[in-house]
Every structure is written in structure tokens, then in C-alpha cells.
Amino acid sequence: MNATFVGMPPFPSAARDALADSQLRGNLAKATGTIRAKRAAVVAEVDDWEELRLAGAALKDRALLDLDSKLVQLEESLTAAGAVVHWARDAEEACRIVASVARDHGVDEVVKVKSMATQEIGLNEHLEAEGIAAWETDLAELIVQLGEDLPSHILVPAIHRNRAEIREIFLRRMAEVGRPAPADLTDEPVELANAARLHLREKFLRAKVAVSGANFAVADSGTLVVVESEGNGRMCLTLPEVLVSVVGIEKVVPTWQDLDVFLQLLPRSSTGERMNPYTSTWSGVTPGDGPQEVHVVLLDNGRTRALADEVGRQALRCIRCSACLNVCPVYERTGGHAYGSVYPGPIGAILNPLLRGVGTDEQVDSLPYASSLCGACFEACPVRIDIPSVLVDLRAQVVDAHRPSAKPEAVAMKAAAWSFGSGARLGVVERLSGVVGGATGRVGRRRLPGGRAALSRVPFGAAWTRSRDLPVPPRESFRAWWKRTDGGRS
Amino acid sequence: MSAREEVLARVRAALAGAPTPPAVPPVRSGRPLEELLDRFAERVADYRAVVVRCAEDEVEERIALALDGARTVVPADLPWEVPGAVPDEGFTALELDDLEAVVTAAAVGIAETGTVVLDHGAGQGRRALSLVPDLHVLVVRADQVVAGVPEAVARLDPARPQTWISGPSATSDIELNRVEGVHGPRRLVVVLVGSEVVGRGSTLGGVGTVGGSSASH
């Protein structure tokens, strides 16, 4: 029932398929254009926006560069407030912890608040394998889950779907898993949202166990924060008896007061609003109000690997606003699926290699190249992650990870070094080149500006010559010409 | 090694030789805002919430008008009389779903963003109360309104659960168009209490020499 990114092809081939989908490109251009305009308008209202960005970056760095003591402090505050704290080295361990809490309460379903961390660890798939249904309750996540589809945006995972497609998914699938969509459903967004309200309400009202992530975890007060719009978060955080929150260790902020900076940066960067409709904060258990059993799973799953990367560790500042996706010329054209991960776009192009390491997976290694390095992402980032610099550093890491190699480029470079190494060898190569030039000059139909013959495709460098013309080698080398004409005098 | 020990050991190893944490550059501690209440009312209304401004002695009448006879639940310690409303006796979620409206007090109002914060203390009830019914009538006193988010965070106690509300529930998940009304209350009425100007029957938007030191940040 749940789709997976496992086995996705590397970015260039995935992108080629996406670019051929004109419906997808239309949906994306419309959606990213809308959100860019909204963000620009509300950011312009704040005259100290740059100071806020600097403060946000520094606050996150203060937590990250002192992460061991901040995590211990967070654990103490949470425990003092009545929460049970778990630690998870990796996805498997985190999934097992959540599943065991659900099993302890004998439930066969949980309701979920939209959470990147639980998507990253494949929690829904794990729970499904244990016979526990995980209902996504965010509207876009519901669209993705019912459509047996993959998320393509951090904030709006169904950004690649238009209203007509959403209507079709609701009509086809809602009845199988609960209250059916109204038979006369149209594709008006208001009606679609209402169908989701009715479908999910029965699940909220009966749920015993909820699973969430957290946007922020405050070390000094043990407070978790969930920022949302629809109220599905409030439903999950308030009505069930048991709440399990899976929180990446990079979500820590030092103090309660620091939230003032992030609660200004996040909504304006994310949905382009002065403030999102609902923000919930809670510190452990409140007697008589909300879940009376509260678990927090502190998740590593590659974050410490990213933290060890001196250039890349700044990616852990990310507050998952998705502003970098919306301004990226590459993302706008390929969409999120081509990145093969729950973290798409510019931030995904650095976060995935940082979390998972380079040199072992062709798909991951392709991501640092999924960028034109234009820098729009850095400008939009509310916590000033210098994504282009990290991309360049990761490209170097990818190259290093594949050295020494017998790739065609390496062989060609070695051959070039050998022939340039001595005049005699170069002379031999030039004579050979002249023969090739003489032969291919007659078959090359294409002409470069200036009239020189060119080859549009050669069999051994197809990827390179697909979009570039290769000049045909001259029949006579410079040295041969010099010798024949006595330096041009005869 | 336990997961806890291992994760902490990995963090320490990753940070070996890392620079010391940077100082946090200053951000302004409060944007001076004139006409705080007008700004607050305007920004709340921007989210398509209904804003009603009135004097202290008009609150109960305005609440009744907003409810328009809906079956209503209130926190047992609500400081205003709401005829016909049932006080919360620990209703289940299903029982709350049968009620149409809820009236609560608030903890803080934020002018710059049009946000009302509940800390679920006096007059505000537990979290479920202001979530399940479809109409939420929220009463905010003028002296609870602060200029911006920093002032609000400073006033609030993190030990208490909080709900920050900016308009009725909404989604932008369909083609990034905003649609009001999903799972939370689909209708939000904010009753803003305590403007001398309105109290004298004048028009809205008078000069706000309103109560509380919050206006002077």
C-alpha cells in the first residue's frame, strides 16, 4: 500500500522522465510560482529579516556545536515533565520503538501528524508489516497515501497533483479505508478539503495512539513544537491517550525564548504566511489535558555522520521550510520524485549524501550534481545554509570516493598525460589524429560556426556528445604544417 | 553500548575539533507598533476570522450574538455568563463532536501576526475543548495584546501546553490555494475587549491608548 523510493534511478535519468511529463511541469510551475509570490510579500514586511536569518543560523549552530550536552539537557527536561525518552541509532531501531509502544496498547492503527523524520525511516511500511495501519492525516499526505504515490515536496507532498487528479484519487480510494468520498464530489478545493475532513474525523475521534514528529525540541524546557495548518496536528496531539514523537537530534534549540526567532522565520519562509494557523507546544504530560502517556524517540540515522562533515554540518540547521525547493530552477522543472528521497530539492541534494555517505550508492552520488549552482536556495534559506558551497564540496567527495577508477575519463586523462609526456609520442599521436580527421571529415555532415566539420555523436562519449558537437580533428597537425612550410615561409 | 551512549559518543566524535559555538547577533526586541489593537484586529481579520470589538460590559451580549443559539460548551471557569452553555465535565471526543460551539478566554494576542495564544489556563479549558466544536469564540482582552512574536514568547510559560491560533483551520495542499476550514474549528470569532473609543460608540480605528504596558515595547 505504501510506495517506496528504494531502487530509484540516479537523478539524470529520473529527471529525464520527469521533464517529459508536461502535466507535472504545469502543476509545478503553477504551485511554485504561487508560493514564491506569497513568500516574497510577507518577507518584505519584516524589515529585520536579514538579522533574523543571522540569528536563526547562529542559534542552530549553538545547539549543533554543543549537541551532546544539549541532548542530555533535553532528555532531563523531558523526563522531568513526565515523558519517556528513547534513543535510536538508526531507522530500524526507531521503527521498532514506535511499533512496540503501539503493540503495548494493543492497537491495530495509529493516526499520524505529517512528519519528515517518520517518512525518512519508513515508519508506515514497518508498522504495516506488523499489522498496524498508520493513517496519514495531513491533507497532502492523505492524497499521497491514498494515491499509493510518493511525496514530492517537503511542505506540500502532493504538489505534483492537481485538483482533478485529487478528486479522482478520493473517489477511487477513500471507501476502501474508511468513510467514502461524497458521490457528487467536484474538484473544488473547498469540497475536496471537506471530504478529507469527514473521512479523517472518525479516525481522529477513535484513535488511541498518535505518532508525530516535531519542528523544534527545546532543551531547557523539554518542550516539543509542531507547526501546522489544518488542525490534524492538534487532533493527533490532543485526543489520543498515547503520543509518540520521533525527533531528529538536530531539532534541538537551546532555550524557550529562541523560539521567537524560528516562529518568525518558519511560517513566512514555508507557506508564505505571517503565521501558520496552528502551532502546538507541549512539555511532557499535562494532567487532565491531552495524552497521558508521552514518548519521545531521539533519532540519529545519519545525523552524526552529517555533523562530522565540517562543510556539510550546516545542513543540520534546516527547519524543513522548503523555501529552497520553491525557488530552485531545477526543482521547478523536474519535481521532487527525481531526487529519489523524501528530502527533494536543493536541501535534499545535500542532505541525502550527508546522511547516507557518498561512494556506495549511485543514486545518492548523483544528487550533488542536480544543481546549476545558481545560489537562489542560499538566498531564500531562513537559516542561511550555503547549499551551493556544500554541493561543490560534496562533488569533490563523490569524485574522491570513486578514485582510482577505470572510468573512460580517467583512461583518457592517463593517455593524454602519456602522449604529452614526450615530443616523439605526441608526434605519433598527431599523425594518427590526422588520419582520423581525414576519414571523419568526409562523413561529418555538421558544421561548426566558421565552417569547420563537426561530429554530432561519437560512440565512445555518447553522454558528452549528445548535447555538444565534437570538432573533427584537423588533417594536419601544427608541427607537421611547420615542417612542411618551413614555419610558413615557403 | 546502549543506543543512548552510542549516539552521544558519535556526537562527541563528530564534534572533535569543531569551532566554539558562535555568538547570536542581536535582533530587535520589539518593533514599536502604534495602534496595536487596530493592527491586531486587522491582521486577525486577514485570516478570514470574524473580529468583534467591544467594551467590557458588552462582552456577554457579543458572545451570545456570535453563538446565535448554537449548542455550546464552555470551560467551567469562564469569567463570562453564556446562557444555555454546558460547562465542560470531561466530555469524550465523541461527546464534544456533538456540540457546535465553544467559548474560551485567551492568554496572549499578537498584533503583528494576528495570532491568539491559549495556554489552557484560567477560562481557556483543556486543549480538546477548543478543538472539536466547529465554532470557536475567543475572547481577548486589550491588555493581553502584544506587538510581536518575541513579546509573546517572553510572556508565555513553556511548562503549560499552548495552542497558537491564527485564523480558522486552513490548508494550502491543493495547488497551494488557501482553503479555510479543515479539521480545526472552521469558524473563528475573536471578541476583542477594551477599547475606550469603541466603548463610546465611536468608529473603529481610534487612537489606542489601550491598557497594559505591552503597547510600549
XYZ file of C-alpha atoms in Angstrom:
707
model
C 0.000 0.000 0.000
C 2.855 2.382 0.777
C 5.136 3.245 -2.127
C 8.879 3.483 -1.645
C 11.856 5.358 -3.051
C 14.030 2.233 -2.884
C 15.530 1.425 -6.263
C 15.067 4.893 -7.772
C 17.418 5.566 -10.712
C 20.112 8.270 -10.469
C 18.959 11.871 -10.853
C 19.830 12.390 -14.547
C 17.677 9.528 -15.787
C 14.858 10.183 -13.291
C 14.908 13.852 -14.299
C 14.655 12.982 -17.979
C 11.420 11.068 -17.363
C 10.016 13.878 -15.210
C 10.813 16.519 -17.836
C 8.805 14.564 -20.396
C 5.676 14.833 -18.196
C 4.016 18.073 -19.257
C 1.159 17.737 -16.734
C 3.721 17.539 -13.927
C 5.624 20.555 -15.206
C 2.422 22.568 -15.464
C 1.325 21.679 -11.918
C 4.760 22.515 -10.526
C 5.188 25.809 -12.326
C 1.797 26.977 -11.095
C 2.320 25.898 -7.497
C 5.896 27.134 -7.065
C 5.003 30.430 -8.735
C 2.134 30.949 -6.282
C 4.204 30.191 -3.207
C 7.163 32.321 -4.340
C 4.927 35.368 -4.656
C 3.341 34.790 -1.233
C 6.700 34.337 0.457
C 8.180 37.435 -1.137
C 5.263 39.551 0.068
C 5.409 38.503 3.727
C 9.214 38.537 3.910
C 9.218 42.106 2.595
C 7.034 43.120 5.553
C 9.769 42.276 8.049
C 12.435 44.961 7.990
C 14.936 42.988 10.061
C 14.614 39.770 8.047
C 18.386 39.532 7.482
C 19.071 39.927 11.207
C 16.544 37.192 11.909
C 18.277 34.872 9.413
C 21.640 35.515 11.047
C 20.166 34.887 14.477
C 18.427 31.716 13.317
C 21.652 30.341 11.844
C 23.642 31.200 14.980
C 21.058 29.704 17.340
C 21.037 26.440 15.413
C 24.840 26.385 15.339
C 24.963 26.922 19.085
C 22.815 23.842 19.549
C 24.658 21.734 16.949
C 28.192 22.561 18.081
C 27.254 21.692 21.647
C 24.870 18.910 20.723
C 25.917 16.286 23.278
C 25.209 18.500 26.260
C 22.055 19.935 24.652
C 20.690 16.423 24.081
C 21.401 15.402 27.656
C 19.688 18.585 28.853
C 16.691 17.907 26.599
C 16.427 14.378 27.937
C 16.464 15.653 31.529
C 13.799 18.291 30.866
C 11.563 15.845 29.025
C 11.888 13.202 31.717
C 11.178 15.743 34.456
C 7.992 16.718 32.568
C 6.780 13.124 32.512
C 7.857 11.992 29.029
C 9.609 8.683 28.309
C 12.781 9.294 26.260
C 14.116 6.670 23.825
C 17.248 6.818 21.696
C 17.529 5.318 18.214
C 20.777 4.784 16.322
C 19.031 4.181 13.010
C 15.715 3.857 11.190
C 15.209 0.218 12.156
C 15.659 0.911 15.856
C 13.302 3.920 15.788
C 10.612 1.926 13.958
C 10.888 -0.906 16.464
C 10.412 1.511 19.382
C 7.260 3.045 17.870
C 5.852 -0.381 16.991
C 6.440 -1.697 20.488
C 4.592 1.254 22.060
C 1.661 0.598 19.706
C 1.704 -3.130 20.493
C 1.818 -2.442 24.240
C -1.542 -0.720 23.851
C -2.973 -3.451 21.663
C -3.903 -1.166 18.781
C -4.015 -2.045 15.093
C -3.979 1.564 13.899
C -2.288 4.878 14.710
C -3.022 8.396 13.465
C -0.073 10.402 12.189
C 0.853 14.048 12.037
C 2.872 14.905 8.934
C 6.497 14.244 9.831
C 9.606 14.142 7.675
C 11.504 12.031 10.220
C 8.923 9.224 10.176
C 8.914 9.258 6.375
C 12.683 9.126 6.329
C 12.720 5.990 8.498
C 9.903 4.282 6.568
C 7.731 4.000 9.662
C 4.449 3.381 7.832
C 5.902 0.430 5.936
C 7.360 -1.015 9.126
C 4.063 -0.688 11.010
C 2.129 -2.140 8.094
C 4.384 -5.205 8.144
C 3.482 -5.609 11.827
C -0.233 -5.355 11.058
C -0.633 -1.788 12.307
C -2.242 0.730 9.949
C -0.697 4.212 10.036
C -3.208 6.817 8.851
C -1.664 9.972 7.453
C -3.884 12.900 8.414
C -2.288 15.866 6.660
C -4.318 16.525 3.507
C -1.372 16.287 1.131
C -0.037 13.175 2.889
C -3.504 11.653 2.647
C -3.536 12.331 -1.098
C -0.112 10.691 -1.434
C -1.064 7.714 0.755
C -4.415 7.068 -0.937
C -2.818 7.503 -4.357
C -0.125 4.939 -3.442
C 2.215 7.648 -4.551
C 5.459 9.204 -3.313
C 5.873 12.640 -1.704
C 7.476 15.225 -3.982
C 7.775 18.301 -1.768
C 8.643 18.800 1.899
C 5.735 21.081 2.730
C 3.172 20.033 0.115
C 3.961 16.391 -0.657
C 1.186 16.236 -3.281
C 2.319 19.382 -5.108
C 2.607 17.304 -8.294
C -1.150 16.562 -8.240
C -3.795 18.949 -9.490
C -7.370 19.182 -8.250
C -8.802 16.841 -10.870
C -6.310 14.120 -10.001
C -7.036 14.567 -6.282
C -10.780 14.210 -6.847
C -10.213 11.020 -8.779
C -7.993 9.566 -6.006
C -10.546 10.396 -3.290
C -13.447 8.872 -5.232
C -11.493 5.739 -6.036
C -9.768 5.028 -2.727
C -11.479 6.579 0.341
C -14.175 3.907 0.541
C -11.590 1.136 0.844
C -10.090 2.526 4.041
C -12.969 4.305 5.766
C -15.712 6.794 5.072
C -16.230 7.112 1.297
C -15.951 10.412 -0.529
C -19.327 12.027 -1.316
C -20.571 10.621 -4.623
C -21.158 14.110 -6.048
C -17.644 15.349 -5.170
C -16.386 18.047 -7.538
C -12.812 19.238 -7.932
C -13.370 22.489 -5.991
C -10.614 22.697 -3.326
C -13.217 23.547 -0.650
C -15.142 20.356 -1.402
C -12.004 18.260 -1.528
C -10.878 19.608 1.860
C -14.321 18.866 3.287
C -14.212 15.295 2.001
C -10.893 14.860 3.825
C -12.396 16.364 6.985
C -15.257 13.886 7.011
C -13.075 10.922 6.087
C -10.491 11.575 8.803
C -12.795 12.705 11.581
C -13.900 9.205 12.541
C -10.236 8.174 12.716
C -9.311 11.105 14.987
C -12.222 10.514 17.337
C -11.458 6.833 17.907
C -7.624 6.809 17.804
C -5.800 5.584 20.923
C -2.229 6.156 19.726
C -0.798 9.028 17.687
C 2.614 9.431 16.077
C 4.179 12.819 15.362
C 7.485 14.452 14.648
C 8.470 17.850 15.989
C 9.596 21.069 14.340
C 11.594 22.070 17.401
C 12.683 20.470 20.665
C 13.590 22.995 23.352
C 16.474 21.805 25.507
C 15.918 23.976 28.578
C 12.172 23.395 28.935
C 11.611 19.974 27.349
C 9.039 21.495 25.015
C 8.183 19.989 21.635
C 6.658 22.192 18.942
C 4.505 21.212 15.961
C 3.746 23.858 13.362
C 0.769 23.097 11.101
C -2.250 24.465 9.271
C -5.183 22.132 9.133
C -5.756 21.137 12.751
C -4.936 17.494 12.059
C -1.846 18.045 14.190
C -3.936 19.361 17.085
C -6.278 16.373 16.733
C -3.399 13.885 16.921
C -1.531 15.710 19.686
C -4.606 16.203 21.852
C -7.250 13.451 21.528
C -5.390 10.095 21.741
C -4.270 8.631 25.058
C -0.737 7.907 23.881
C 1.618 10.087 21.827
C 4.944 9.012 20.307
C 7.099 11.739 18.746
C 10.059 10.840 16.542
C 12.518 13.724 16.722
C 15.798 14.031 14.812
C 18.602 15.017 17.172
C 19.231 18.154 15.071
C 15.823 19.585 16.054
C 17.171 20.876 19.360
C 17.111 24.592 20.072
C 18.771 25.822 23.265
C 16.068 27.838 25.045
C 12.345 28.570 25.002
C 12.983 32.224 24.149
C 14.888 31.153 20.985
C 11.574 30.055 19.506
C 10.713 33.689 18.895
C 13.225 33.790 16.032
C 12.123 30.487 14.497
C 8.401 31.169 14.798
C 9.014 34.306 12.742
C 11.279 32.645 10.159
C 9.417 29.402 9.542
C 5.842 30.374 8.577
C 6.922 33.209 6.288
C 9.503 31.005 4.548
C 7.294 27.983 4.357
C 3.674 28.745 3.477
C 4.238 32.453 2.921
C 2.017 33.422 5.839
C 2.657 35.799 8.734
C 1.799 32.873 10.964
C 0.568 29.377 10.248
C -2.981 28.643 11.503
C -1.930 26.375 14.376
C 1.185 25.858 16.449
C 1.044 23.359 19.318
C 3.607 23.181 22.099
C 3.730 20.654 24.908
C 6.195 19.660 27.589
C 5.707 16.040 28.571
C 2.393 15.164 30.213
C -0.212 17.706 31.400
C -2.521 16.029 33.940
C -6.126 16.081 32.699
C -5.231 17.555 29.301
C -4.113 15.612 26.239
C -2.213 12.313 26.071
C -1.318 10.932 29.479
C 1.488 8.772 28.096
C 4.100 10.642 26.082
C 7.119 9.076 24.350
C 9.947 10.864 22.562
C 12.326 8.978 20.234
C 15.602 10.853 19.649
C 16.799 9.759 16.217
C 20.326 9.698 14.789
C 20.012 7.791 11.462
C 22.988 9.508 9.815
C 22.757 12.872 11.539
C 26.022 12.323 13.404
C 27.651 11.432 10.075
C 26.481 14.798 8.711
C 27.628 16.518 11.893
C 31.158 15.198 11.358
C 31.331 16.883 7.929
C 32.903 20.287 8.551
C 31.409 21.924 5.468
C 28.182 19.940 5.397
C 27.152 20.113 9.044
C 25.353 23.404 8.394
C 22.682 21.366 6.584
C 21.533 20.195 10.021
C 20.292 23.737 10.689
C 17.472 23.017 8.229
C 13.992 23.725 9.615
C 12.261 21.971 6.668
C 10.523 25.098 5.369
C 11.028 24.129 1.692
C 11.726 27.700 0.544
C 14.776 26.351 -1.337
C 12.602 23.960 -3.343
C 10.218 26.697 -4.410
C 12.966 28.957 -5.787
C 15.078 26.234 -7.439
C 15.077 26.236 -11.259
C 15.976 22.541 -11.275
C 13.252 21.504 -8.807
C 10.652 23.581 -10.612
C 11.244 21.577 -13.771
C 11.919 18.058 -12.516
C 9.736 17.956 -9.409
C 10.595 16.080 -6.253
C 10.431 12.431 -7.287
C 13.569 12.689 -9.431
C 15.619 13.227 -6.252
C 14.658 9.716 -5.102
C 14.188 10.685 -1.463
C 11.708 12.167 0.998
C 14.064 15.174 1.015
C 13.958 16.588 -2.521
C 15.202 19.847 -3.989
C 18.403 21.685 -3.105
C 18.323 20.693 0.560
C 17.765 17.056 -0.452
C 20.696 17.232 -2.847
C 22.973 17.856 0.137
C 21.091 16.213 2.998
C 20.814 12.756 1.427
C 24.551 12.393 0.672
C 25.406 13.833 4.098
C 23.080 11.474 5.972
C 23.898 8.391 3.946
C 27.508 8.975 2.890
C 28.920 9.075 -0.646
C 30.640 6.377 -2.673
C 28.259 3.480 -2.108
C 25.051 4.346 -3.951
C 24.951 5.658 -7.490
C 21.655 7.449 -6.883
C 22.931 9.314 -3.807
C 26.179 10.197 -5.594
C 24.226 11.759 -8.460
C 22.448 14.280 -6.229
C 25.225 16.866 -5.670
C 25.171 17.363 -9.441
C 21.412 18.095 -9.529
C 22.065 21.823 -9.446
C 23.195 24.692 -11.626
C 24.804 26.329 -8.541
C 22.762 29.475 -9.183
C 22.553 30.239 -5.453
C 18.832 31.057 -5.228
C 18.475 28.455 -2.461
C 21.081 30.101 -0.240
C 19.356 33.453 -0.638
C 15.974 32.023 0.337
C 17.163 29.856 3.229
C 15.918 31.273 6.562
C 18.868 29.727 8.431
C 21.437 30.655 5.785
C 22.566 27.177 4.720
C 25.132 27.801 1.980
C 23.806 24.999 -0.190
C 25.972 25.780 -3.271
C 29.188 25.525 -1.242
C 28.104 22.246 0.285
C 27.163 20.934 -3.183
C 30.614 21.745 -4.523
C 32.304 20.131 -1.539
C 30.152 17.010 -1.926
C 31.003 16.805 -5.646
C 34.649 16.667 -4.637
C 33.829 13.953 -2.113
C 31.984 11.940 -4.762
C 34.958 12.214 -7.137
C 37.377 11.213 -4.382
C 35.209 8.247 -3.441
C 35.484 6.907 -6.991
C 39.278 7.215 -7.259
C 41.218 5.319 -8.544
C 38.920 4.188 -11.273
C 38.928 2.847 -14.806
C 36.221 5.235 -15.962
C 36.648 6.483 -19.553
C 37.584 9.991 -18.374
C 40.369 8.605 -16.192
C 41.679 6.423 -19.012
C 41.552 9.354 -21.434
C 43.387 11.610 -18.989
C 46.087 8.992 -18.443
C 46.500 8.533 -22.177
C 46.765 12.299 -22.629
C 49.415 12.528 -19.905
C 51.405 9.780 -21.620
C 51.332 11.374 -25.053
C 52.042 14.917 -23.848
C 54.935 13.490 -21.816
C 57.310 13.311 -24.819
C 57.610 15.111 -28.156
C 58.109 11.854 -30.051
C 54.971 10.287 -28.619
C 52.987 13.420 -29.329
C 54.181 13.335 -32.939
C 52.883 9.777 -33.336
C 49.517 10.689 -31.799
C 49.227 13.742 -34.061
C 49.811 11.665 -37.162
C 47.129 9.210 -36.000
C 44.787 12.083 -35.281
C 45.373 13.435 -38.775
C 44.346 10.110 -40.276
C 41.168 10.076 -38.175
C 40.487 13.674 -39.158
C 40.899 12.859 -42.823
C 38.455 9.977 -42.572
C 35.811 11.583 -40.369
C 35.975 14.961 -42.106
C 34.395 13.314 -45.116
C 31.495 11.761 -43.147
C 30.801 14.648 -40.713
C 27.753 16.466 -42.025
C 27.524 19.075 -39.291
C 29.499 22.343 -39.496
C 30.620 24.488 -36.590
C 30.417 28.281 -36.855
C 33.351 29.138 -39.088
C 32.781 26.158 -41.301
C 34.836 23.501 -39.582
C 33.373 19.996 -39.797
C 31.991 18.512 -36.578
C 30.729 15.197 -35.294
C 27.372 15.316 -33.537
C 27.703 11.891 -31.963
C 30.571 9.548 -31.284
C 30.006 6.063 -29.894
C 32.507 6.192 -27.001
C 31.408 9.513 -25.475
C 27.666 9.451 -26.003
C 26.736 11.229 -22.770
C 29.124 14.068 -23.562
C 28.370 14.469 -27.268
C 24.590 14.166 -27.004
C 24.371 17.905 -26.421
C 27.757 19.029 -27.761
C 29.410 18.902 -31.171
C 32.923 17.492 -31.354
C 35.165 19.269 -33.874
C 36.684 16.867 -36.381
C 40.461 16.577 -35.791
C 42.477 18.604 -38.377
C 44.132 16.510 -41.078
C 47.477 18.123 -40.476
C 48.948 18.943 -37.076
C 50.631 22.254 -36.309
C 54.043 20.617 -36.163
C 53.540 18.830 -39.484
C 52.456 22.119 -41.070
C 55.519 23.924 -39.609
C 57.834 21.292 -41.010
C 56.176 21.250 -44.436
C 56.092 25.025 -44.887
C 59.303 25.869 -43.014
C 57.352 27.854 -40.451
C 55.091 29.424 -43.077
C 57.973 30.848 -45.149
C 57.591 28.564 -48.172
C 26.709 0.021 24.459
C 23.174 1.392 24.785
C 21.717 3.429 21.943
C 21.926 6.497 24.152
C 25.618 6.006 24.883
C 26.372 5.242 21.255
C 24.557 8.254 19.824
C 26.196 10.582 22.351
C 29.612 9.058 21.623
C 29.068 9.585 17.884
C 28.087 13.211 18.526
C 31.248 13.800 20.563
C 33.421 12.154 17.924
C 31.778 14.229 15.166
C 32.452 17.434 17.064
C 36.128 16.740 17.818
C 37.996 19.848 16.712
C 34.793 21.744 15.906
C 34.814 25.517 16.424
C 33.241 27.035 19.512
C 29.577 27.968 19.104
C 29.087 31.461 17.639
C 27.530 34.360 19.496
C 23.966 35.140 18.478
C 23.727 38.516 16.754
C 21.136 40.809 18.275
C 17.638 41.031 16.857
C 15.336 43.844 17.787
C 13.470 43.057 20.978
C 10.283 44.779 19.929
C 9.083 46.673 16.924
C 7.251 49.736 18.172
C 3.714 49.414 16.982
C 1.280 52.231 17.157
C -2.353 51.455 17.238
C -1.653 47.989 18.473
C -5.280 46.931 18.739
C -6.162 48.153 15.275
C -3.271 46.214 13.826
C -4.257 43.129 15.783
C -7.887 43.346 14.622
C -6.853 43.918 11.013
C -4.409 41.017 10.961
C -6.850 38.581 12.602
C -9.451 39.556 10.013
C -6.899 38.922 7.238
C -7.194 35.204 8.021
C -10.949 35.452 7.439
C -11.730 35.223 11.105
C -14.559 37.458 12.366
C -13.357 40.246 14.673
C -15.752 41.912 17.085
C -14.589 44.850 19.198
C -16.492 45.847 22.311
C -16.318 47.251 25.818
C -16.110 45.119 28.951
C -19.819 45.389 29.719
C -20.807 44.281 26.215
C -18.863 41.002 26.127
C -21.682 38.651 27.093
C -24.037 40.189 24.582
C -21.421 39.899 21.797
C -20.711 36.282 22.685
C -24.425 35.469 22.500
C -24.692 37.170 19.104
C -21.729 35.198 17.751
C -23.147 31.902 19.024
C -26.565 32.530 17.531
C -28.171 29.735 19.559
C -25.544 27.050 18.820
C -25.170 24.200 21.307
C -22.177 25.461 23.236
C -19.612 24.137 25.680
C -17.552 26.393 27.969
C -14.715 25.879 30.441
C -16.174 25.658 33.945
C -14.227 28.785 34.985
C -15.141 31.016 32.042
C -15.497 34.517 33.531
C -18.474 35.411 31.335
C -22.018 34.137 31.534
C -23.119 32.186 28.442
C -26.833 31.296 28.793
C -27.620 27.726 27.793
C -23.985 26.623 27.518
C -22.867 23.397 29.170
C -19.736 23.554 31.311
C -17.024 21.027 30.439
C -17.299 17.973 32.658
C -14.592 15.973 30.943
C -16.577 15.098 27.815
C -15.143 12.467 25.493
C -14.055 13.458 21.993
C -17.245 11.918 20.586
C -19.394 13.893 23.025
C -17.562 17.100 22.136
C -18.198 16.351 18.473
C -21.934 16.636 19.192
C -21.519 20.214 20.394
C -21.476 23.032 17.890
C -19.511 25.789 19.579
C -17.065 26.658 22.325
C -16.277 29.937 24.104
C -12.881 30.471 25.728
C -10.676 33.197 27.104
C -7.086 33.620 25.808
C -3.571 34.120 27.188
C -1.884 36.418 24.647
C -2.732 38.196 21.393
C -0.020 39.059 18.844
C -0.709 42.181 16.784
C 1.908 41.734 14.083
C 0.752 38.256 13.077
C -2.905 38.308 14.127
C -2.348 35.346 16.421
C -4.125 34.382 19.637
C -2.327 32.069 22.042
C -4.111 29.813 24.508
C -2.065 28.392 27.366
C -5.122 26.436 28.518
C -5.083 28.175 31.911
C -7.920 30.133 33.523
C -11.041 30.407 31.368
C -9.456 28.530 28.446
C -10.196 24.878 29.184
C -8.248 21.812 28.139
C -6.945 21.533 24.585
C -9.671 19.254 23.214
C -12.386 21.696 24.237
C -11.353 24.438 21.804
C -10.566 21.935 19.037
C -13.519 19.664 18.341
C -16.521 22.043 18.153
C -16.821 23.759 14.776
C -17.200 27.361 16.017
C -14.674 28.889 18.407
C -15.498 32.193 20.063
C -12.298 33.556 21.596
C -12.328 36.494 23.972
C -9.117 38.543 24.114
C -8.622 41.481 26.493
C -6.815 44.565 25.205
C -4.077 44.240 27.823
C -3.263 40.763 26.536
C -2.285 42.039 23.082
C 1.462 42.426 22.493
C 3.320 43.745 19.468
C 5.150 40.725 18.094
C 6.226 37.116 18.489
C 9.222 37.879 20.802
C 6.980 39.646 23.323
C 4.527 36.763 23.219
C 7.192 34.109 23.756
C 8.551 36.101 26.704
C 5.099 36.228 28.340
C 4.342 32.535 27.940
C 5.296 29.659 30.245
C 6.700 26.665 28.321
C 5.616 24.299 31.083
C 1.998 24.864 30.022
C 0.671 23.325 26.807
C -0.035 26.026 24.249
C -2.115 26.439 21.137
C -1.233 29.328 18.839
C -4.222 30.143 16.643
C -4.031 32.329 13.532
C -7.439 32.238 11.936
C -9.657 29.244 11.296
C -8.048 25.962 10.243
C -6.813 26.106 6.673
C -4.903 24.171 4.068
C -2.846 25.078 1.026
C -2.338 21.499 -0.056
C -4.400 21.672 -3.239
C -2.426 23.620 -5.834
C -1.197 25.861 -2.979
C -4.529 27.680 -2.854
C -5.572 28.565 0.673
C -8.853 26.973 1.736
C -10.285 27.793 5.168
C -11.843 25.045 7.227
C -10.334 21.617 7.581
C -10.100 19.758 10.891
C -9.950 22.506 13.475
C -12.865 24.911 14.019
C -13.991 26.160 10.631
C -15.279 29.404 12.082
C -13.326 31.622 14.445
C -14.769 34.716 16.122
C -12.346 36.890 18.089
C -14.007 39.229 20.561
C -11.531 41.994 21.409
C -12.455 43.650 24.671
C -11.475 47.056 25.927
C -11.175 49.945 23.584
C -12.314 53.237 25.071
C -13.121 54.599 21.656
C -15.481 51.819 20.715
C -16.948 51.931 24.229
C -18.160 55.461 23.500
C -19.838 54.270 20.340
C -17.297 55.826 18.005
C -15.930 54.201 14.875
C -13.219 51.573 14.903
C -9.618 52.568 14.499
C -9.320 55.181 17.206
C -6.053 56.039 18.922
C -5.074 53.114 21.046
C -4.003 54.329 24.471
C -5.076 50.882 25.479
C -4.347 49.169 28.738
C -1.204 47.293 29.568
C 2.473 48.003 29.210
C 2.632 45.714 26.197
C 1.924 48.541 23.781
C 5.086 50.383 24.728
C 7.710 47.871 23.576
